[in-house]
mmCIF file of C-alpha atoms in Angstrom:
data_model
loop_
_atom_site.group_PDB
_atom_site.id
_atom_site.type_symbol
_atom_site.label_atom_id
_atom_site.label_comp_id
_atom_site.label_asym_id
_atom_site.label_seq_id
_atom_site.Cartn_x
_atom_site.Cartn_y
_atom_site.Cartn_z
ATOM 1 C CA MET I 1257 2.965 50.193 12.140
ATOM 2 C CA THR I 1258 4.996 47.069 11.492
ATOM 3 C CA LEU I 1259 3.595 44.190 9.466
ATOM 4 C CA LEU I 1260 2.963 42.058 12.394
ATOM 5 C CA GLN I 1261 0.785 44.749 13.914
ATOM 6 C CA THR I 1262 -1.077 45.135 10.549
ATOM 7 C CA LEU I 1263 -1.720 41.535 10.069
ATOM 8 C CA SER I 1264 -2.507 40.341 13.466
ATOM 9 C CA PRO I 1265 -5.963 41.729 13.714
ATOM 10 C CA LEU I 1266 -6.930 39.668 10.545
ATOM 11 C CA CYS I 1267 -5.879 35.952 11.609
ATOM 12 C CA GLU I 1268 -3.593 34.044 13.580
ATOM 13 C CA VAL I 1269 -0.062 35.466 13.026
ATOM 14 C CA VAL I 1270 3.250 34.599 14.593
ATOM 15 C CA GLU I 1271 6.958 35.642 14.099
ATOM 16 C CA ALA I 1272 8.449 33.030 11.910
ATOM 17 C CA GLY I 1273 11.321 30.604 13.093
ATOM 18 C CA PRO I 1274 14.271 28.813 11.218
ATOM 19 C CA GLY I 1275 11.981 26.043 10.247
ATOM 20 C CA ASP I 1276 9.745 28.424 8.175
ATOM 21 C CA ALA I 1277 12.301 29.206 5.750
ATOM 22 C CA VAL I 1278 11.384 28.326 2.088
ATOM 23 C CA ASP I 1279 14.336 26.763 0.476
ATOM 24 C CA GLY I 1280 16.636 28.856 2.315
ATOM 25 C CA VAL I 1281 14.873 32.083 2.238
ATOM 26 C CA ALA I 1282 13.621 33.177 5.801
ATOM 27 C CA PRO I 1283 10.045 35.000 6.235
ATOM 28 C CA ALA I 1284 9.488 37.434 8.931
ATOM 29 C CA LEU I 1285 5.944 35.962 9.712
ATOM 30 C CA VAL I 1286 3.652 33.033 9.423
ATOM 31 C CA ALA I 1287 -0.112 33.625 9.170
ATOM 32 C CA ARG I 1288 -2.583 30.818 9.527
ATOM 33 C CA PRO I 1289 -6.060 32.079 8.247
ATOM 34 C CA ARG I 1290 -9.075 29.855 9.030
ATOM 35 C CA SER I 1291 -11.483 30.798 6.315
ATOM 36 C CA THR I 1292 -11.544 32.231 2.857
ATOM 37 C CA GLU I 1293 -12.673 35.647 4.376
ATOM 38 C CA GLU I 1294 -9.628 35.834 6.750
ATOM 39 C CA THR I 1295 -7.444 34.679 3.795
ATOM 40 C CA SER I 1296 -8.849 37.595 1.649
ATOM 41 C CA ALA I 1297 -8.276 40.235 4.453
ATOM 42 C CA LEU I 1298 -4.872 38.967 4.984
ATOM 43 C CA MET I 1299 -4.046 39.127 1.041
ATOM 44 C CA ARG I 1300 -5.539 42.333 0.748
ATOM 45 C CA ALA I 1301 -3.212 43.773 3.638
ATOM 46 C CA CYS I 1302 -0.130 42.170 2.141
ATOM 47 C CA HIS I 1303 -0.805 43.524 -1.261
ATOM 48 C CA GLU I 1304 -1.180 46.994 0.187
ATOM 49 C CA ALA I 1305 1.985 46.591 2.088
ATOM 50 C CA GLY I 1306 3.823 44.982 -0.933
ATOM 51 C CA ALA I 1307 4.669 42.114 1.240
ATOM 52 C CA ALA I 1308 5.638 38.849 -0.631
ATOM 53 C CA VAL I 1309 3.702 35.549 0.347
ATOM 54 C CA VAL I 1310 4.349 32.038 -0.144
ATOM 55 C CA VAL I 1311 1.510 29.584 0.517
ATOM 56 C CA ARG I 1312 2.343 26.366 2.483
ATOM 57 C CA GLY I 1313 0.451 23.372 3.679
ATOM 58 C CA HIS I 1314 2.410 20.765 5.317
ATOM 59 C CA GLY I 1315 5.588 21.895 3.509
ATOM 60 C CA SER I 1316 6.376 18.605 1.949
ATOM 61 C CA LYS I 1317 6.999 19.981 -1.558
ATOM 62 C CA LEU I 1318 7.934 23.474 -0.557
ATOM 63 C CA ARG I 1319 11.732 22.948 -1.928
ATOM 64 C CA TRP I 1320 10.348 22.244 -5.412
ATOM 65 C CA GLY I 1321 10.804 24.836 -7.832
ATOM 66 C CA ARG I 1322 13.082 27.810 -7.346
ATOM 67 C CA PRO I 1323 13.600 29.810 -4.163
ATOM 68 C CA PRO I 1324 11.454 32.971 -3.760
ATOM 69 C CA GLU I 1325 13.104 35.920 -4.794
ATOM 70 C CA ARG I 1326 11.972 37.738 -1.489
ATOM 71 C CA LEU I 1327 9.690 36.508 1.318
ATOM 72 C CA ASP I 1328 8.014 38.262 4.016
ATOM 73 C CA VAL I 1329 4.821 36.044 5.050
ATOM 74 C CA VAL I 1330 4.327 32.278 4.959
ATOM 75 C CA LEU I 1331 0.535 31.780 4.551
ATOM 76 C CA ASP I 1332 -0.162 28.547 6.263
ATOM 77 C CA THR I 1333 -3.346 26.695 4.797
ATOM 78 C CA THR I 1334 -3.555 24.063 7.602
ATOM 79 C CA GLY I 1335 -6.376 26.152 9.468
ATOM 80 C CA LEU I 1336 -8.477 25.582 6.216
ATOM 81 C CA ASP I 1337 -8.837 21.778 6.697
ATOM 82 C CA ALA I 1338 -12.688 21.139 6.724
ATOM 83 C CA LEU I 1339 -14.552 18.622 4.593
ATOM 84 C CA VAL I 1340 -17.120 20.924 3.363
ATOM 85 C CA GLU I 1341 -19.178 18.728 1.499
ATOM 86 C CA HIS I 1342 -19.059 14.818 0.190
ATOM 87 C CA SER I 1343 -21.856 14.299 -2.020
ATOM 88 C CA ARG I 1344 -21.984 10.438 -2.369
ATOM 89 C CA GLY I 1345 -24.650 10.507 -5.142
ATOM 90 C CA ASP I 1346 -22.784 12.838 -7.405
ATOM 91 C CA LEU I 1347 -19.293 11.267 -6.508
ATOM 92 C CA ILE I 1348 -17.943 14.816 -5.684
ATOM 93 C CA ALA I 1349 -16.261 16.311 -2.515
ATOM 94 C CA THR I 1350 -15.475 19.886 -1.588
ATOM 95 C CA ALA I 1351 -12.685 20.390 1.069
ATOM 96 C CA GLY I 1352 -10.460 23.214 2.226
ATOM 97 C CA ALA I 1353 -6.971 23.583 0.878
ATOM 98 C CA GLY I 1354 -5.203 22.420 4.069
ATOM 99 C CA MET I 1355 -7.080 19.222 4.402
ATOM 100 C CA PRO I 1356 -4.506 16.449 4.540
ATOM 101 C CA LEU I 1357 -4.620 13.762 1.755
ATOM 102 C CA ALA I 1358 -4.520 10.971 4.250
ATOM 103 C CA ARG I 1359 -7.280 12.346 6.202
ATOM 104 C CA LEU I 1360 -9.385 13.215 3.223
ATOM 105 C CA ARG I 1361 -8.868 9.392 2.195
ATOM 106 C CA GLU I 1362 -10.277 8.224 5.464
ATOM 107 C CA LEU I 1363 -13.155 10.346 5.335
ATOM 108 C CA LEU I 1364 -14.279 9.640 1.779
ATOM 109 C CA ALA I 1365 -13.531 5.849 2.382
ATOM 110 C CA GLU I 1366 -16.615 6.049 4.831
ATOM 111 C CA GLY I 1367 -18.768 6.377 1.879
ATOM 112 C CA GLY I 1368 -16.901 3.848 -0.173
ATOM 113 C CA HIS I 1369 -15.335 6.470 -2.482
ATOM 114 C CA GLN I 1370 -11.658 7.707 -3.112
ATOM 115 C CA LEU I 1371 -9.818 10.716 -4.632
ATOM 116 C CA VAL I 1372 -7.437 8.860 -6.928
ATOM 117 C CA VAL I 1373 -4.216 10.724 -6.160
ATOM 118 C CA ASP I 1374 -1.187 9.041 -4.908
ATOM 119 C CA ASP I 1375 0.812 11.045 -2.281
ATOM 120 C CA LEU I 1376 4.421 10.862 -3.576
ATOM 121 C CA ALA I 1377 5.374 13.031 -0.444
ATOM 122 C CA ALA I 1378 3.790 10.883 2.162
ATOM 123 C CA ASP I 1379 7.105 10.031 3.697
ATOM 124 C CA ALA I 1380 7.891 13.676 4.099
ATOM 125 C CA GLY I 1381 4.900 14.669 6.082
ATOM 126 C CA GLY I 1382 2.135 14.004 3.652
ATOM 127 C CA SER I 1383 0.538 16.538 1.193
ATOM 128 C CA THR I 1384 -2.510 18.651 1.793
ATOM 129 C CA LEU I 1385 -5.276 18.820 -0.925
ATOM 130 C CA GLY I 1386 -4.079 22.444 -1.740
ATOM 131 C CA GLY I 1387 -0.539 21.406 -2.072
ATOM 132 C CA ALA I 1388 -1.423 18.630 -4.309
ATOM 133 C CA VAL I 1389 -3.357 21.023 -6.560
ATOM 134 C CA ALA I 1390 -0.600 23.698 -6.551
ATOM 135 C CA THR I 1391 2.010 21.023 -7.684
ATOM 136 C CA ASN I 1392 -0.211 18.951 -9.975
ATOM 137 C CA LEU I 1393 0.739 15.792 -7.934
ATOM 138 C CA ALA I 1394 0.184 12.547 -9.484
ATOM 139 C CA GLY I 1395 1.559 9.179 -8.944
ATOM 140 C CA PRO I 1396 1.082 5.441 -10.186
ATOM 141 C CA ARG I 1397 -2.737 5.473 -10.761
ATOM 142 C CA ARG I 1398 -2.423 8.655 -13.134
ATOM 143 C CA MET I 1399 -2.625 5.938 -15.813
ATOM 144 C CA TRP I 1400 -6.094 5.281 -14.722
ATOM 145 C CA THR I 1401 -7.639 8.848 -13.908
ATOM 146 C CA GLY I 1402 -5.241 11.345 -14.884
ATOM 147 C CA ALA I 1403 -3.277 13.643 -12.619
ATOM 148 C CA ILE I 1404 -5.210 15.697 -9.941
ATOM 149 C CA ARG I 1405 -5.653 18.376 -12.705
ATOM 150 C CA ASP I 1406 -8.131 15.906 -14.421
ATOM 151 C CA LEU I 1407 -9.913 15.534 -11.022
ATOM 152 C CA VAL I 1408 -10.470 19.123 -10.013
ATOM 153 C CA ILE I 1409 -13.835 20.493 -10.966
ATOM 154 C CA GLY I 1410 -13.944 23.556 -9.069
ATOM 155 C CA VAL I 1411 -11.806 25.922 -6.777
ATOM 156 C CA ARG I 1412 -12.460 28.855 -4.593
ATOM 157 C CA LEU I 1413 -9.485 31.171 -4.287
ATOM 158 C CA VAL I 1414 -8.132 34.537 -3.292
ATOM 159 C CA ARG I 1415 -6.413 36.671 -5.783
ATOM 160 C CA ALA I 1416 -3.181 38.587 -4.848
ATOM 161 C CA ASP I 1417 -5.168 41.695 -4.149
ATOM 162 C CA GLY I 1418 -7.633 39.862 -1.803
ATOM 163 C CA THR I 1419 -10.263 39.439 -4.190
ATOM 164 C CA VAL I 1420 -12.366 36.137 -3.832
ATOM 165 C CA ALA I 1421 -13.030 34.233 -6.922
ATOM 166 C CA LYS I 1422 -14.711 31.060 -7.524
ATOM 167 C CA ALA I 1423 -14.344 28.691 -10.667
ATOM 168 C CA GLY I 1424 -16.074 25.538 -11.831
ATOM 169 C CA GLY I 1425 -18.879 23.895 -9.837
ATOM 170 C CA LYS I 1426 -20.119 20.836 -8.170
ATOM 171 C CA VAL I 1427 -20.865 18.759 -11.256
ATOM 172 C CA VAL I 1428 -18.386 16.803 -13.477
ATOM 173 C CA LYS I 1429 -19.385 18.425 -16.633
ATOM 174 C CA ASN I 1430 -18.816 22.484 -16.331
ATOM 175 C CA VAL I 1431 -19.602 23.889 -19.769
ATOM 176 C CA ALA I 1432 -19.345 27.772 -19.080
ATOM 177 C CA GLY I 1433 -16.537 30.217 -18.505
ATOM 178 C CA TYR I 1434 -12.830 30.109 -18.475
ATOM 179 C CA ASP I 1435 -11.412 27.154 -16.703
ATOM 180 C CA LEU I 1436 -9.605 28.837 -13.914
ATOM 181 C CA SER I 1437 -9.366 25.532 -11.956
ATOM 182 C CA LYS I 1438 -7.147 24.138 -14.523
ATOM 183 C CA LEU I 1439 -5.022 27.260 -14.773
ATOM 184 C CA VAL I 1440 -4.143 27.344 -11.042
ATOM 185 C CA THR I 1441 -3.383 23.685 -10.927
ATOM 186 C CA GLY I 1442 0.309 23.295 -11.062
ATOM 187 C CA SER I 1443 1.113 27.078 -10.767
ATOM 188 C CA PHE I 1444 3.116 26.551 -7.451
ATOM 189 C CA GLY I 1445 0.889 29.158 -5.731
ATOM 190 C CA THR I 1446 2.024 32.076 -8.046
ATOM 191 C CA LEU I 1447 -1.296 33.007 -9.406
ATOM 192 C CA ALA I 1448 -3.674 32.877 -6.378
ATOM 193 C CA VAL I 1449 -4.308 31.283 -2.925
ATOM 194 C CA ILE I 1450 -6.488 28.245 -3.153
ATOM 195 C CA THR I 1451 -9.003 27.831 -0.242
ATOM 196 C CA GLU I 1452 -11.234 25.155 -1.246
ATOM 197 C CA VAL I 1453 -11.183 22.367 -4.169
ATOM 198 C CA THR I 1454 -13.937 20.382 -5.337
ATOM 199 C CA VAL I 1455 -12.827 17.096 -6.760
ATOM 200 C CA ARG I 1456 -14.392 14.227 -8.813
ATOM 201 C CA LEU I 1457 -14.369 10.822 -6.822
ATOM 202 C CA HIS I 1458 -14.286 7.118 -7.823
ATOM 203 C CA PRO I 1459 -15.619 4.288 -6.023
ATOM 204 C CA LEU I 1460 -13.253 2.230 -3.931
ATOM 205 C CA PRO I 1461 -12.434 -1.152 -5.450
ATOM 206 C CA GLU I 1462 -13.082 -4.342 -3.663
ATOM 207 C CA ALA I 1463 -9.582 -5.781 -4.181
ATOM 208 C CA ASP I 1464 -6.342 -4.709 -5.638
ATOM 209 C CA ARG I 1465 -3.660 -7.002 -6.993
ATOM 210 C CA TRP I 1466 -0.056 -6.162 -8.153
ATOM 211 C CA VAL I 1467 1.650 -8.343 -10.755
ATOM 212 C CA GLY I 1468 5.435 -7.823 -10.537
ATOM 213 C CA THR I 1469 8.500 -9.028 -12.578
ATOM 214 C CA SER I 1470 12.063 -8.444 -12.693
ATOM 215 C CA VAL I 1471 12.930 -7.900 -16.345
ATOM 216 C CA GLU I 1472 16.233 -8.132 -18.152
ATOM 217 C CA PRO I 1473 17.132 -4.840 -19.956
ATOM 218 C CA ASP I 1474 16.813 -6.114 -23.399
ATOM 219 C CA ARG I 1475 13.106 -7.335 -22.611
ATOM 220 C CA LEU I 1476 11.875 -4.067 -21.107
ATOM 221 C CA ALA I 1477 10.499 -2.667 -23.973
ATOM 222 C CA ALA I 1478 8.477 -5.953 -24.923
ATOM 223 C CA VAL I 1479 7.351 -6.317 -21.245
ATOM 224 C CA LEU I 1480 6.035 -2.704 -21.094
ATOM 225 C CA GLU I 1481 4.285 -2.969 -24.426
ATOM 226 C CA GLU I 1482 2.359 -6.157 -23.086
ATOM 227 C CA VAL I 1483 1.379 -4.677 -19.674
ATOM 228 C CA VAL I 1484 0.513 -1.260 -20.800
ATOM 229 C CA HIS I 1485 -1.813 -2.485 -23.566
ATOM 230 C CA THR I 1486 -3.058 -5.448 -21.809
ATOM 231 C CA GLN I 1487 -6.786 -6.229 -21.999
ATOM 232 C CA GLN I 1488 -6.779 -6.955 -18.427
ATOM 233 C CA VAL I 1489 -7.511 -3.139 -17.914
ATOM 234 C CA ALA I 1490 -4.445 -2.028 -15.790
ATOM 235 C CA HIS I 1491 -5.014 0.950 -13.412
ATOM 236 C CA ALA I 1492 -1.209 1.436 -13.191
ATOM 237 C CA VAL I 1493 1.959 0.282 -14.671
ATOM 238 C CA GLU I 1494 5.177 1.314 -12.548
ATOM 239 C CA ALA I 1495 8.619 0.538 -13.692
ATOM 240 C CA ARG I 1496 11.869 1.107 -11.419
ATOM 241 C CA VAL I 1497 15.457 1.055 -12.428
ATOM 242 C CA ARG I 1498 18.438 1.584 -9.968
ATOM 243 C CA PRO I 1499 22.157 0.772 -10.305
ATOM 244 C CA GLY I 1500 23.290 -2.726 -10.334
ATOM 245 C CA VAL I 1501 19.705 -4.112 -10.376
ATOM 246 C CA SER I 1502 17.611 -5.398 -13.318
ATOM 247 C CA PRO I 1503 14.470 -3.221 -14.032
ATOM 248 C CA ALA I 1504 11.445 -4.033 -12.188
ATOM 249 C CA VAL I 1505 7.868 -3.696 -13.685
ATOM 250 C CA VAL I 1506 4.666 -3.911 -11.434
ATOM 251 C CA THR I 1507 1.092 -3.663 -12.991
ATOM 252 C CA LEU I 1508 -1.797 -2.730 -10.714
ATOM 253 C CA LEU I 1509 -5.308 -4.602 -11.409
ATOM 254 C CA SER I 1510 -8.386 -3.587 -9.407
ATOM 255 C CA GLY I 1511 -12.028 -4.671 -9.198
ATOM 256 C CA THR I 1512 -13.825 -7.316 -7.449
ATOM 257 C CA GLU I 1513 -11.872 -10.030 -5.427
ATOM 258 C CA ALA I 1514 -12.569 -12.644 -7.904
ATOM 259 C CA GLY I 1515 -12.086 -10.418 -11.045
ATOM 260 C CA ALA I 1516 -8.804 -8.793 -9.953
ATOM 261 C CA THR I 1517 -7.414 -12.086 -9.017
ATOM 262 C CA ALA I 1518 -8.196 -13.940 -12.450
ATOM 263 C CA ARG I 1519 -6.995 -10.895 -14.317
ATOM 264 C CA ALA I 1520 -3.822 -10.706 -12.287
ATOM 265 C CA GLU I 1521 -3.326 -14.557 -12.928
ATOM 266 C CA THR I 1522 -4.131 -14.061 -16.642
ATOM 267 C CA LEU I 1523 -1.374 -11.265 -16.861
ATOM 268 C CA ARG I 1524 1.101 -13.412 -14.787
ATOM 269 C CA ALA I 1525 0.719 -16.410 -17.265
ATOM 270 C CA ARG I 1526 1.059 -13.837 -20.317
ATOM 271 C CA LEU I 1527 4.507 -12.561 -18.781
ATOM 272 C CA ALA I 1528 5.678 -16.091 -18.393
ATOM 273 C CA ASP I 1529 4.901 -16.621 -22.211
ATOM 274 C CA LEU I 1530 7.493 -13.607 -22.614
ATOM 275 C CA GLY I 1531 9.945 -15.514 -20.612
ATOM 276 C CA CYS I 1532 9.570 -13.394 -17.356
ATOM 277 C CA GLU I 1533 8.580 -15.013 -14.043
ATOM 278 C CA ALA I 1534 6.136 -12.818 -12.341
ATOM 279 C CA GLN I 1535 4.209 -12.931 -9.042
ATOM 280 C CA VAL I 1536 0.946 -11.702 -7.719
ATOM 281 C CA HIS I 1537 0.880 -9.937 -4.705
ATOM 282 C CA ASP I 1538 -1.905 -8.468 -2.333
ATOM 283 C CA VAL I 1539 0.134 -5.384 -1.448
ATOM 284 C CA ALA I 1540 2.229 -2.902 -3.494
ATOM 285 C CA PRO I 1541 5.985 -3.011 -3.413
ATOM 286 C CA PRO I 1542 7.738 -0.761 -1.107
ATOM 287 C CA TRP I 1543 8.821 1.579 -3.837
ATOM 288 C CA TRP I 1544 5.390 1.957 -5.305
ATOM 289 C CA GLY I 1545 4.429 5.616 -5.338
ATOM 290 C CA VAL I 1546 7.604 6.740 -3.359
ATOM 291 C CA LEU I 1547 10.249 9.277 -4.456
ATOM 292 C CA LEU I 1548 13.408 7.219 -4.328
ATOM 293 C CA HIS I 1549 16.816 8.513 -3.326
ATOM 294 C CA PRO I 1550 19.829 7.616 -5.441
ATOM 295 C CA GLY I 1551 20.353 3.701 -5.162
ATOM 296 C CA GLN I 1552 17.674 3.659 -2.559
ATOM 297 C CA ARG I 1553 16.005 0.196 -2.164
ATOM 298 C CA GLY I 1554 12.281 0.562 -1.588
ATOM 299 C CA GLY I 1555 11.234 0.223 2.056
ATOM 300 C CA THR I 1556 14.622 1.338 3.484
ATOM 301 C CA GLU I 1557 15.256 4.721 5.035
ATOM 302 C CA PRO I 1558 17.113 7.173 2.699
ATOM 303 C CA PRO I 1559 20.579 8.134 3.867
ATOM 304 C CA ALA I 1560 20.613 10.841 6.678
ATOM 305 C CA GLY I 1561 20.619 14.401 5.291
ATOM 306 C CA SER I 1562 20.230 13.212 1.742
ATOM 307 C CA ARG I 1563 19.008 15.851 -0.689
ATOM 308 C CA PRO I 1564 19.464 14.481 -4.254
ATOM 309 C CA VAL I 1565 18.611 16.073 -7.527
ATOM 310 C CA LEU I 1566 15.036 15.112 -8.122
ATOM 311 C CA LEU I 1567 13.596 15.201 -11.697
ATOM 312 C CA LYS I 1568 10.362 14.745 -13.219
ATOM 313 C CA VAL I 1569 10.794 13.445 -16.780
ATOM 314 C CA THR I 1570 8.174 12.523 -19.435
ATOM 315 C CA ALA I 1571 8.240 10.897 -22.737
ATOM 316 C CA ARG I 1572 5.953 9.213 -25.163
ATOM 317 C CA LEU I 1573 5.027 5.725 -23.942
ATOM 318 C CA SER I 1574 7.141 4.037 -26.614
ATOM 319 C CA GLY I 1575 9.932 6.124 -25.605
ATOM 320 C CA ILE I 1576 10.085 4.989 -21.890
ATOM 321 C CA PRO I 1577 12.289 1.950 -22.237
ATOM 322 C CA GLU I 1578 14.909 4.199 -23.960
ATOM 323 C CA LEU I 1579 14.280 6.882 -21.372
ATOM 324 C CA LEU I 1580 14.863 4.300 -18.505
ATOM 325 C CA ALA I 1581 18.095 2.909 -20.465
ATOM 326 C CA GLU I 1582 19.475 6.405 -20.394
ATOM 327 C CA VAL I 1583 18.741 6.621 -16.622
ATOM 328 C CA THR I 1584 20.664 3.498 -16.215
ATOM 329 C CA ARG I 1585 23.512 4.761 -18.289
ATOM 330 C CA LEU I 1586 23.944 7.727 -16.020
ATOM 331 C CA GLU I 1587 23.716 5.480 -12.841
ATOM 332 C CA GLY I 1588 20.496 7.213 -11.779
ATOM 333 C CA THR I 1589 17.568 5.802 -9.959
ATOM 334 C CA ALA I 1590 14.081 6.228 -11.218
ATOM 335 C CA ASN I 1591 10.523 4.898 -10.841
ATOM 336 C CA GLY I 1592 7.449 6.168 -12.130
ATOM 337 C CA SER I 1593 4.468 5.534 -14.459
ATOM 338 C CA ALA I 1594 5.378 3.581 -17.650
ATOM 339 C CA GLY I 1595 1.758 3.638 -18.529
ATOM 340 C CA ALA I 1596 1.570 7.440 -18.404
ATOM 341 C CA GLY I 1597 4.898 8.447 -19.571
ATOM 342 C CA VAL I 1598 5.904 10.072 -16.200
ATOM 343 C CA VAL I 1599 9.004 9.070 -14.261
ATOM 344 C CA TYR I 1600 10.736 10.372 -11.204
ATOM 345 C CA VAL I 1601 14.696 10.369 -11.413
ATOM 346 C CA SER I 1602 16.934 10.845 -8.650
ATOM 347 C CA LEU I 1603 20.819 11.717 -9.104
ATOM 348 C CA PRO I 1604 23.672 12.115 -6.730
ATOM 349 C CA PRO I 1605 24.105 15.919 -6.057
ATOM 350 C CA ASP I 1606 27.783 15.889 -7.248
ATOM 351 C CA GLU I 1607 29.844 17.627 -9.767
ATOM 352 C CA GLN I 1608 28.539 15.511 -12.699
ATOM 353 C CA ALA I 1609 24.781 16.414 -11.760
ATOM 354 C CA GLY I 1610 24.672 19.190 -14.434
ATOM 355 C CA GLY I 1611 25.736 17.120 -17.176
ATOM 356 C CA LYS I 1612 23.409 14.223 -16.346
ATOM 357 C CA VAL I 1613 20.501 16.639 -16.252
ATOM 358 C CA GLU I 1614 21.154 18.051 -19.592
ATOM 359 C CA ALA I 1615 21.893 14.406 -20.888
ATOM 360 C CA LEU I 1616 18.321 13.446 -19.535
ATOM 361 C CA ARG I 1617 16.685 16.545 -20.821
ATOM 362 C CA ARG I 1618 18.079 15.812 -24.363
ATOM 363 C CA ALA I 1619 16.779 12.352 -24.217
ATOM 364 C CA ALA I 1620 13.516 13.344 -23.090
ATOM 365 C CA THR I 1621 13.222 16.090 -25.735
ATOM 366 C CA ARG I 1622 14.074 13.528 -28.353
ATOM 367 C CA LEU I 1623 11.358 11.203 -27.021
ATOM 368 C CA GLY I 1624 8.592 13.760 -27.019
ATOM 369 C CA GLY I 1625 8.758 14.694 -23.484
ATOM 370 C CA SER I 1626 10.563 17.187 -21.174
ATOM 371 C CA ALA I 1627 12.655 17.182 -17.800
ATOM 372 C CA VAL I 1628 11.929 19.472 -14.955
ATOM 373 C CA VAL I 1629 14.328 19.790 -11.826
ATOM 374 C CA LEU I 1630 11.890 19.556 -8.975
ATOM 375 C CA ASP I 1631 14.568 19.780 -6.159
ATOM 376 C CA ALA I 1632 18.392 19.938 -5.519
ATOM 377 C CA PRO I 1633 20.750 21.179 -2.852
ATOM 378 C CA PRO I 1634 20.914 25.078 -3.111
ATOM 379 C CA GLU I 1635 24.600 25.026 -4.260
ATOM 380 C CA VAL I 1636 23.636 22.563 -7.056
ATOM 381 C CA LYS I 1637 20.248 24.027 -7.707
ATOM 382 C CA ASP I 1638 21.897 27.444 -8.497
ATOM 383 C CA THR I 1639 23.855 25.689 -11.266
ATOM 384 C CA LEU I 1640 20.900 23.922 -13.131
ATOM 385 C CA ASP I 1641 18.389 24.993 -15.647
ATOM 386 C CA THR I 1642 15.425 24.074 -13.399
ATOM 387 C CA TRP I 1643 12.577 24.261 -16.038
ATOM 388 C CA GLY I 1644 14.363 23.740 -19.364
ATOM 389 C CA PRO I 1645 12.657 25.265 -22.640
ATOM 390 C CA VAL I 1646 9.294 26.690 -22.102
ATOM 391 C CA PRO I 1647 7.633 27.533 -25.329
ATOM 392 C CA ALA I 1648 4.551 29.362 -23.801
ATOM 393 C CA ILE I 1649 6.589 31.675 -21.426
ATOM 394 C CA ASP I 1650 5.323 34.865 -22.916
ATOM 395 C CA LEU I 1651 1.818 34.027 -22.544
ATOM 396 C CA MET I 1652 2.632 32.827 -18.856
ATOM 397 C CA ARG I 1653 4.189 36.194 -18.063
ATOM 398 C CA ARG I 1654 1.038 37.902 -19.350
ATOM 399 C CA VAL I 1655 -1.320 35.719 -17.198
ATOM 400 C CA LYS I 1656 0.945 36.283 -14.169
ATOM 401 C CA THR I 1657 0.691 40.107 -14.690
ATOM 402 C CA GLU I 1658 -3.009 39.800 -14.926
ATOM 403 C CA PHE I 1659 -3.269 37.952 -11.658
ATOM 404 C CA ASP I 1660 -0.384 39.380 -9.637
ATOM 405 C CA PRO I 1661 0.779 42.559 -11.149
ATOM 406 C CA THR I 1662 2.675 43.493 -8.203
ATOM 407 C CA ARG I 1663 4.309 40.046 -7.926
ATOM 408 C CA VAL I 1664 3.479 39.466 -4.140
ATOM 409 C CA LEU I 1665 2.634 35.747 -4.689
ATOM 410 C CA ALA I 1666 5.700 33.511 -4.512
ATOM 411 C CA PRO I 1667 7.816 35.798 -6.757
ATOM 412 C CA GLY I 1668 10.459 33.843 -8.541
ATOM 413 C CA ARG I 1669 9.478 30.314 -7.701
ATOM 414 C CA PHE I 1670 7.899 29.196 -10.932
ATOM 415 C CA VAL I 1671 8.819 28.989 -14.698
ATOM 416 C CA GLY I 1672 10.877 31.924 -16.057
ATOM 417 C CA GLY I 1673 11.286 33.499 -12.706
ATOM 418 C CA LEU I 1674 7.480 34.241 -12.440
#
């Protein structure tokens, strides 16, 4: 019996096409379960057949990480797209892993709520809730509520052998048991298949105001010090650098219409005292929460076929000005949260890319952070150390062995070839 014949009775299964390849590795089949029960049956059959599985939502971040060592089945989660519960009194919601973040935003807004997760992949088709959890997605407002890891309070998942498990609950304060939700967040689908996620919500603000300024490089540290620690309670502080242009700093203030406006004007005046002309806007700048290509101006289309070297680089808050100066020296383009110490850097995928990645990694390490290569063209990615030093790699290998001893879930995609 072929794998197609084995899996077809369990859920919707079709033969894969060229567009189903995962970072150049082609699967044989695409399976689309519509429930946790179908996902369980599918994984049990794949486990028994030794078939390698990669989980896919919209595929907007499927090239992040390393290509899988082998691949037989792409498990498409878009059939798991229901809003299971929206408890308006408890400020929590439960949705299927395949729920698009954009659709979830619309549904939650009807109740005056929001999941504070900025979709960095919105221009690439948008993220699903499960994809956001699997990659621990976070954008500008991470400064306010943390990354999605801090907002997930429960998950329902299927282990590699088909076992269904549940962790966390429907209350913000869970006190019992091992926090499996945190473990699978950011694991790139290498530990289990997430089928449902319960998240903590926040009220929608009445108004948002963005205070933006262009900064001379020698004043960047002073400006970031002011806006990150302002008493106006910023929800996000984003900085952007690109070759030939002065750094930009934009601060988000949210609240009531009158309150947000007054605080924005106060911050604008404070920046004027520092010698920076700032403006207050009702909408975000076009580069806000976007993964820029090398030299790309916000609001413009990236070059056709462009696939830059994309890195996620972290540093302590006081080290962000020095990190951005290093990006400028390397003629890179970067934007990200100066208020959370996380920036996304894009570099041209040329022969100098490897040296620049190592230079950024040395700078990040010196500044108390790290540098991870999220994406790059295959011929460049093969030459790069994607993850950099990982102190807890032995522990991570033991966890992988416990959850997926036969390595059927996305083998090789994560840190250390997990």
